[in-house]
Short mmCIF file of C-alpha atoms in Angstrom, two decimals:
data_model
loop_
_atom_site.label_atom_id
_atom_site.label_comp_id
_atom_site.label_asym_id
_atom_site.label_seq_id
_atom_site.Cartn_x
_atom_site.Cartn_y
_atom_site.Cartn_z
CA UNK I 101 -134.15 6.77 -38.38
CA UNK I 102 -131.08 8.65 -39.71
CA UNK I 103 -131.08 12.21 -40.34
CA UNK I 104 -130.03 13.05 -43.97
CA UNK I 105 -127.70 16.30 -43.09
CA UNK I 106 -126.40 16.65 -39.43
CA UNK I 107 -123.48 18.75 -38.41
CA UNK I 108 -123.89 18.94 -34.64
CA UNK I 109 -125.95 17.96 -31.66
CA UNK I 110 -128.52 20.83 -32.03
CA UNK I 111 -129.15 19.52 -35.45
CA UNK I 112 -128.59 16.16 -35.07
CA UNK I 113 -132.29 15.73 -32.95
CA UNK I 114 -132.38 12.18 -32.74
CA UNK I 115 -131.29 9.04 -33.84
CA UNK I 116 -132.56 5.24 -33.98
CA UNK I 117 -130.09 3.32 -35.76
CA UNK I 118 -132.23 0.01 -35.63
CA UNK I 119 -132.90 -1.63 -39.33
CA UNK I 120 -136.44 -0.86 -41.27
CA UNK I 121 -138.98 -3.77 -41.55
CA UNK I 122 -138.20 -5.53 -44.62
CA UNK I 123 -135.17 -3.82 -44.80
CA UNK I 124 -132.11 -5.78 -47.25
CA UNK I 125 -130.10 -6.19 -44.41
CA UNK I 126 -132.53 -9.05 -43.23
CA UNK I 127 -131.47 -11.35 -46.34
CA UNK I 128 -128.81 -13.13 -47.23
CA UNK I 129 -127.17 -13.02 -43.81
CA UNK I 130 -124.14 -15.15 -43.33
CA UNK I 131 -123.54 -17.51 -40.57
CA UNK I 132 -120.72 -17.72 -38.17
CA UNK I 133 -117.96 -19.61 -39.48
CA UNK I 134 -118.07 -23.44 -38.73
CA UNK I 135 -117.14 -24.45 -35.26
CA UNK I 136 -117.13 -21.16 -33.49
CA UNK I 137 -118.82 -20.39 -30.98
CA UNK I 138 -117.58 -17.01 -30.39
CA UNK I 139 -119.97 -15.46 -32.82
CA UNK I 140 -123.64 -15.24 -32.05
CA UNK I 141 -126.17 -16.59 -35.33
CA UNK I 142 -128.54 -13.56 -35.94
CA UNK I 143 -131.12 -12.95 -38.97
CA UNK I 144 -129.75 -9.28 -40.03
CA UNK I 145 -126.47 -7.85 -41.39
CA UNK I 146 -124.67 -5.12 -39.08
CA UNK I 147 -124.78 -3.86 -35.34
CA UNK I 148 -128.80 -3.29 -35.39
CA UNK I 149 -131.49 -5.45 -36.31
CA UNK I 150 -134.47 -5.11 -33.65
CA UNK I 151 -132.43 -4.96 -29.83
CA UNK I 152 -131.80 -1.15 -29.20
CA UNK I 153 -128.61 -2.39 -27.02
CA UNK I 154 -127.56 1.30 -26.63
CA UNK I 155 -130.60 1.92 -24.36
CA UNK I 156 -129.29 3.02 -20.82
CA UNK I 157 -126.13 5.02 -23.01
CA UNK I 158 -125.12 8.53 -22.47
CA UNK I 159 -126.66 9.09 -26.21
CA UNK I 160 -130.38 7.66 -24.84
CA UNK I 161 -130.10 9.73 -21.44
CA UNK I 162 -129.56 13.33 -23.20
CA UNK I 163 -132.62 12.28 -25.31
CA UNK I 164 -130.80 11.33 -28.90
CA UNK I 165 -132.06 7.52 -28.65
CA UNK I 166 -135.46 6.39 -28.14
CA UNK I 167 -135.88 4.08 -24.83
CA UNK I 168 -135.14 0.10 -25.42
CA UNK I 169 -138.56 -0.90 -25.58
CA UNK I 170 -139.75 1.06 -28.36
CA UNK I 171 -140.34 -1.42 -31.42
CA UNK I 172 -141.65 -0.03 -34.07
CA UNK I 173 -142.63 -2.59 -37.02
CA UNK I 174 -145.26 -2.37 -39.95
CA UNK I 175 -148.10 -2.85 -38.27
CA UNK I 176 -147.57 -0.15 -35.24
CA UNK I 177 -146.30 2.60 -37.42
CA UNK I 178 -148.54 5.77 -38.53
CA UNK I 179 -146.45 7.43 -40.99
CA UNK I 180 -147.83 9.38 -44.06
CA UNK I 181 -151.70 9.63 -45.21
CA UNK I 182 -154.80 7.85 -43.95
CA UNK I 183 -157.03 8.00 -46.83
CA UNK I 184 -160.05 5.52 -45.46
CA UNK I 185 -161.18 4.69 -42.46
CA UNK I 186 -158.66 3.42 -39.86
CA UNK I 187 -158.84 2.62 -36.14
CA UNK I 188 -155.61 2.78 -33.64
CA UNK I 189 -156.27 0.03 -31.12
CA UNK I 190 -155.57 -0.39 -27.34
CA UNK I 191 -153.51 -3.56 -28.06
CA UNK I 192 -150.36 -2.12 -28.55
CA UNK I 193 -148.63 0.93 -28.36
CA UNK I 194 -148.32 3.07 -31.81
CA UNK I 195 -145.29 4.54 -32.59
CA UNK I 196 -145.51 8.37 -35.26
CA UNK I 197 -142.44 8.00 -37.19
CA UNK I 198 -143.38 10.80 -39.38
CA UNK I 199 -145.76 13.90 -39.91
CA UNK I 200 -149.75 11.73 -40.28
CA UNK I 201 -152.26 13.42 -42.05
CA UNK I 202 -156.03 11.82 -42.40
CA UNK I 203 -157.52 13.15 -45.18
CA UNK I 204 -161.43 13.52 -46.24
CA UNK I 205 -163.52 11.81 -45.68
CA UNK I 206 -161.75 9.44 -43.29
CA UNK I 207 -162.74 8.98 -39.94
CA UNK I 208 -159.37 8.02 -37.44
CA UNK I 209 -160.97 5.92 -34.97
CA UNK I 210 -158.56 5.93 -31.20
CA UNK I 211 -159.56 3.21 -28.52
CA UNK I 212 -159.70 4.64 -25.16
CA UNK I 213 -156.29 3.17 -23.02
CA UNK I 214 -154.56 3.56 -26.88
CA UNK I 215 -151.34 5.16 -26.15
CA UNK I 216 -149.18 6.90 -29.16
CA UNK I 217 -145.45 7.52 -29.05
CA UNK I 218 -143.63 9.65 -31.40
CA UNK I 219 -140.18 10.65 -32.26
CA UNK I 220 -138.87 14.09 -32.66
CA UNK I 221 -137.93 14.17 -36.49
CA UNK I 222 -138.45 11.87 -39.43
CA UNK I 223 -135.03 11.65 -41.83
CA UNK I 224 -135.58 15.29 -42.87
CA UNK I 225 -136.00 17.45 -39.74
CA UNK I 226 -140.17 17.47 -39.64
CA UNK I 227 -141.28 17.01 -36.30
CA UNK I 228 -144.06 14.24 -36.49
CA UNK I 229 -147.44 15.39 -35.65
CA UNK I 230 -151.09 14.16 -36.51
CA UNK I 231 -153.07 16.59 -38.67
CA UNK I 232 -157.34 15.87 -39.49
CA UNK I 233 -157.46 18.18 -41.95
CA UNK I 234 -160.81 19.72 -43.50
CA UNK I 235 -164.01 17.38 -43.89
CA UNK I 236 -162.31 14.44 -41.98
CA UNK I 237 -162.98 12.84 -38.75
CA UNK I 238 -161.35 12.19 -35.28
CA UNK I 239 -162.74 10.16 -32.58
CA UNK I 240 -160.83 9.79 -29.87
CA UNK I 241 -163.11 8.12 -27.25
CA UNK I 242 -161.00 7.52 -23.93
CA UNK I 243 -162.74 7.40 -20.54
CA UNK I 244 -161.47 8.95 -17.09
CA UNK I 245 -159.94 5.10 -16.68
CA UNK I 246 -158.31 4.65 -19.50
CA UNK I 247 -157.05 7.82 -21.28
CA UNK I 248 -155.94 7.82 -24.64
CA UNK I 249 -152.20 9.39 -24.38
CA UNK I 250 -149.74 11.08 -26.89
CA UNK I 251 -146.23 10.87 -25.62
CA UNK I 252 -142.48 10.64 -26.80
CA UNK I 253 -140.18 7.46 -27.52
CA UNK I 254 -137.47 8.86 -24.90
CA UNK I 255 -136.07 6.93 -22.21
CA UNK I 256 -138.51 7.80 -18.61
CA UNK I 257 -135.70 8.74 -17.19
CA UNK I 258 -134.62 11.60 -19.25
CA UNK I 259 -138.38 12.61 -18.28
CA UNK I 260 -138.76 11.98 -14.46
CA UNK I 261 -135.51 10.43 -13.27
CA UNK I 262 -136.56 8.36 -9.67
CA UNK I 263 -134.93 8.40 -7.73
CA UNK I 264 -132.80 11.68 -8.22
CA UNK I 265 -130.25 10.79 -6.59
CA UNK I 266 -129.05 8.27 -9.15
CA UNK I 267 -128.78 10.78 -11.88
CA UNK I 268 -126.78 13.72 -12.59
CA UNK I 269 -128.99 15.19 -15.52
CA UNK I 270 -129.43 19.34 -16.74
CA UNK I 271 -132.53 20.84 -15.45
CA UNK I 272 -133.38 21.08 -18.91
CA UNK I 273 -134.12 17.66 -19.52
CA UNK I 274 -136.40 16.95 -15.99
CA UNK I 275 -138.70 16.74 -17.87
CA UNK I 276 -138.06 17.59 -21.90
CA UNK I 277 -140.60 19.89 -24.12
CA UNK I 278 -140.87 20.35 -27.71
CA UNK I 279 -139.66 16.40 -28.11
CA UNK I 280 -142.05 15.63 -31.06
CA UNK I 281 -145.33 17.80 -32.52
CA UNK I 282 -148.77 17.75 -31.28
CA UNK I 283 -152.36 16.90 -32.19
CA UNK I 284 -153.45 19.59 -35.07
CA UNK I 285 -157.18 19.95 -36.00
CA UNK I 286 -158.34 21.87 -39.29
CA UNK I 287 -161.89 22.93 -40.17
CA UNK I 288 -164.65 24.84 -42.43
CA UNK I 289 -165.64 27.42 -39.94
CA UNK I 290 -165.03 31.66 -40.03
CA UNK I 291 -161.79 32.93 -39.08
CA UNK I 292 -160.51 36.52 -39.74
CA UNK I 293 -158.49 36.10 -42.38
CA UNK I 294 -158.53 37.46 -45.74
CA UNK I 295 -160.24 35.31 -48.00
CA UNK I 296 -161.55 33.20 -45.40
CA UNK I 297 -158.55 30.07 -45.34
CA UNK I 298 -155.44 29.66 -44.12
CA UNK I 299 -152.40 27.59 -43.93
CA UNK I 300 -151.82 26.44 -40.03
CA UNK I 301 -148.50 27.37 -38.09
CA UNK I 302 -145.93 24.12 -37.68
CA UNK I 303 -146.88 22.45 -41.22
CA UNK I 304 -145.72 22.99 -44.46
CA UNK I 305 -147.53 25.92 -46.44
CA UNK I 306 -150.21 23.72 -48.66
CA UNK I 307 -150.49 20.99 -46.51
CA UNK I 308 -152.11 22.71 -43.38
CA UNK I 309 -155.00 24.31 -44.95
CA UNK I 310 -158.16 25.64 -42.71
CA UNK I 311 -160.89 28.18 -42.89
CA UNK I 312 -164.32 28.22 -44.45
CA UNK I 313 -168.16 29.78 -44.02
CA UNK I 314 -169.84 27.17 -41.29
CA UNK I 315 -168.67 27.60 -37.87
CA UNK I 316 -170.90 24.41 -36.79
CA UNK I 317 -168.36 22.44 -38.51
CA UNK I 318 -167.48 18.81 -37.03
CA UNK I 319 -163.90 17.48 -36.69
CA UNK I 320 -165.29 14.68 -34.60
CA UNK I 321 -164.18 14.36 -30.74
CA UNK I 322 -161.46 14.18 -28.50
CA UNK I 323 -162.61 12.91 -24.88
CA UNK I 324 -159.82 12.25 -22.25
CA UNK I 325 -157.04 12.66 -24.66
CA UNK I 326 -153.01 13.46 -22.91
CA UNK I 327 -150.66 15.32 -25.36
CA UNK I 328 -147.50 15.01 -23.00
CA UNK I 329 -144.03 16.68 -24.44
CA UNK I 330 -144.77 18.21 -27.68
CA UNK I 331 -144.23 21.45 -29.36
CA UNK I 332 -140.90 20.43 -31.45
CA UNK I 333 -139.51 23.61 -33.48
CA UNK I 334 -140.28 21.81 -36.92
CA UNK I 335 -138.17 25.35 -38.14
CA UNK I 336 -135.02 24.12 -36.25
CA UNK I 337 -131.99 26.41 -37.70
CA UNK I 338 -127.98 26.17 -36.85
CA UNK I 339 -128.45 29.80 -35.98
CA UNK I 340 -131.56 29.65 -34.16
CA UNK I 341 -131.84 25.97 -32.83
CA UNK I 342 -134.20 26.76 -29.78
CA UNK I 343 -136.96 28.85 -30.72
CA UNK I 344 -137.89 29.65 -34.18
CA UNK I 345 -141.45 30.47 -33.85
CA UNK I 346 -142.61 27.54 -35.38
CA UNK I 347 -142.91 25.16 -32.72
CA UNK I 348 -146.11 23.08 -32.78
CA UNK I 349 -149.24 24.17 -29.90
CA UNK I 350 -150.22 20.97 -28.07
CA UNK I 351 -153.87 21.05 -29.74
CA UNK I 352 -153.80 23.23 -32.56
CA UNK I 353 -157.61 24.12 -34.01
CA UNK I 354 -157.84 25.67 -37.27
CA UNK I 355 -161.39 26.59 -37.74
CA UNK I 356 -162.61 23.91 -35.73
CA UNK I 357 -166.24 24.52 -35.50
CA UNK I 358 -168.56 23.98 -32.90
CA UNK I 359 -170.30 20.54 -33.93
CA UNK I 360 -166.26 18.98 -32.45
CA UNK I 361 -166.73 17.80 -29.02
CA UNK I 362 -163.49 18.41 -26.79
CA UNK I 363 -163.79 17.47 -23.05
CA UNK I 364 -161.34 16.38 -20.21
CA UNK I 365 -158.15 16.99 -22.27
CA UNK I 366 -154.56 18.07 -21.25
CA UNK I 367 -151.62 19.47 -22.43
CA UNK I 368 -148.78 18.79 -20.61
CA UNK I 369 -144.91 20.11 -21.00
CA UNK I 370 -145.84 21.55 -24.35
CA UNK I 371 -142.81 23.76 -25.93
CA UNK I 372 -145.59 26.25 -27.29
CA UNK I 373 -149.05 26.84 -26.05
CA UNK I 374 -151.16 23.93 -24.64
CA UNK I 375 -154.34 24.82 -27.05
CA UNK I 376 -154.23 27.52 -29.49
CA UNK I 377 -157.66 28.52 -31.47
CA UNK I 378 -157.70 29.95 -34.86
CA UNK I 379 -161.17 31.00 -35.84
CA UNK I 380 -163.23 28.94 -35.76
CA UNK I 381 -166.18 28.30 -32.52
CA UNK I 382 -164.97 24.81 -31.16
CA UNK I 383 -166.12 24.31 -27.02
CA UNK I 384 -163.22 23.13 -24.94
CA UNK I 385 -165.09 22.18 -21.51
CA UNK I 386 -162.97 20.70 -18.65
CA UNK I 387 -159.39 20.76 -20.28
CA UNK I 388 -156.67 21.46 -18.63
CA UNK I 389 -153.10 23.58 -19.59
CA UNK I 390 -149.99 22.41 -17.10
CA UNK I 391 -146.56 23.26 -17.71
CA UNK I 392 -146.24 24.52 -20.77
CA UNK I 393 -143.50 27.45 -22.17
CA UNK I 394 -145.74 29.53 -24.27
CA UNK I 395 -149.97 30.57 -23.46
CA UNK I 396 -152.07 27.59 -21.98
CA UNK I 397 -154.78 29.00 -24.14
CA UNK I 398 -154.44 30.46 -26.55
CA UNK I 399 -156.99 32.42 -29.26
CA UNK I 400 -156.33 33.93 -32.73
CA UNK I 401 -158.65 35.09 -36.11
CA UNK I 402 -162.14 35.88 -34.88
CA UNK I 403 -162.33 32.64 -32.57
CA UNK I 404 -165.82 32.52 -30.97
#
């Protein structure tokens, strides 16, 4: 994960210079020369294959590298569009690599205990973030045992360093917001808004489309879900690179209706607000807002 155009640290973001699965530079990889042993054999060309040895630098303390044990690999990575029915296991942890979007009619199926890391940018800048748009389904089914949790890749310490003593860190990074987007709902049901739709706040206009006529609308449920970190500026500029105004909420509902079940939910270190409402009549019962920079609830367009 290489950002295309970087100039600086502010828009540099964050880095993992590990290889791609199936990436070239796992073929046709020479061995050390005959007899010596200096060299170590490994299957990949360059510094990087899958060993983050970097983890514990100055770069993966201020936040630029993900922690060593992140490993993401084809069959951990949500990246792109779920078109059909998928389920995210409690077997492993998940790694968002890139902006997910689950279209209609899919239903995105989350074990409770599944836990869901994400980095701050893909190659481009976008903070990664998982969208349901209009007519499909999340259920995210965790118990009060075994939450389902959205989280960064960073290193813990960069989060909660413990002891304190053993670190001389910023008070800005103890603990970090805005290090990756949020969980982003979108629905048929009435908002306020001229013509009825509209395109949500931290997503590209024409890919973040809510609003409709039928405010019993059902986006499926989120029970004991954690959405620790989020609320990356995915409108990051040189001139502006704290606050741009589009950082992502925690939970973001765009005309969610009221047939969604949300219950025992938190948002926690969020960059923007914990759980914004736009339009829409979606029931939060027993959620809870710590933390966060911006409104811990927030409502907008005719919410009910």
């Amino acid at each position: 994960l290489l950002p295309s155009t970087w100039s600086t640290f502010d828009t540099l973001g964050q880095i993992d210079p590990r290889l791609k699965a199936r990436s070239p530079a796992f073929s046709s990889v020479d061995l050390p020369p005959t007899g010596e042993s200096f060299f170590k054999t490994v299957s990949f060309k360059g510094a990087f294959g899958s060993d983050l040895w970097l983890d514990q630098s100055w770069l993966s303390v201020k936040g630029y590298l993900p922690e060593g044990n992140v490993s993401p690999k084809d069959s951990n990575t949500l990246c792109g569009e779920i078109t059909s029915d998928f389920t995210i296991t409690n077997v492993q942890t998940w790694y968002m690599t890139c902006q997910v979007f689950v279209k209609a009619p899919a239903v995105l199926t989350i074990e409770a205990g599944a836990t869901i890391r994400s980095y701050l940018q893909n190659f481009d800048g976008t903070a990664p973030a998982l969208i349901i748009e209009r007519n499909a389904k999340i259920l995210a089914l965790g118990t009060a045992v075994n939450p389902i949790t959205f989280t960064n890749v960073l290193l813990s310490s960069p989060l909660f360093p413990f002891p304190r003593y053993l670190y001389v860190l910023p008070a800005s990074i103890n603990p970090r917001r805005g290090t990756w987007g949020g969980l982003i709902l979108l629905g048929n049901g009435v908002t306020s808004k001229s013509g009825g739709t509209n395109d949500i706040e931290g997503i590209a206009t024409g890919l973040g489309t809510y609003g409709g006529n039928n405010n019993t609308d059902n986006s499926g449920t989120l029970r004991y879900v954690r959405v620790w970190y989020g609320g990356a500026d995915v409108g990051r500029s040189i001139n502006n690179p704290e606050n741009s105004g589009n950082e992502i909420n925690g939970i973001t509902f765009g005309a969610v209706g009221s047939g969604t079940i949300v219950e025992h939910c938190e948002v926690a270190y969020n960059k923007d607000d914990g759980f914004e409402m736009f339009g829409g009549a979606v029931n939060l019962k027993w959620c809870s807002s710590i933390f966060n920079q911006d409104d811990a609830f927030d409502t907008d367009e005719g919410y009910q």
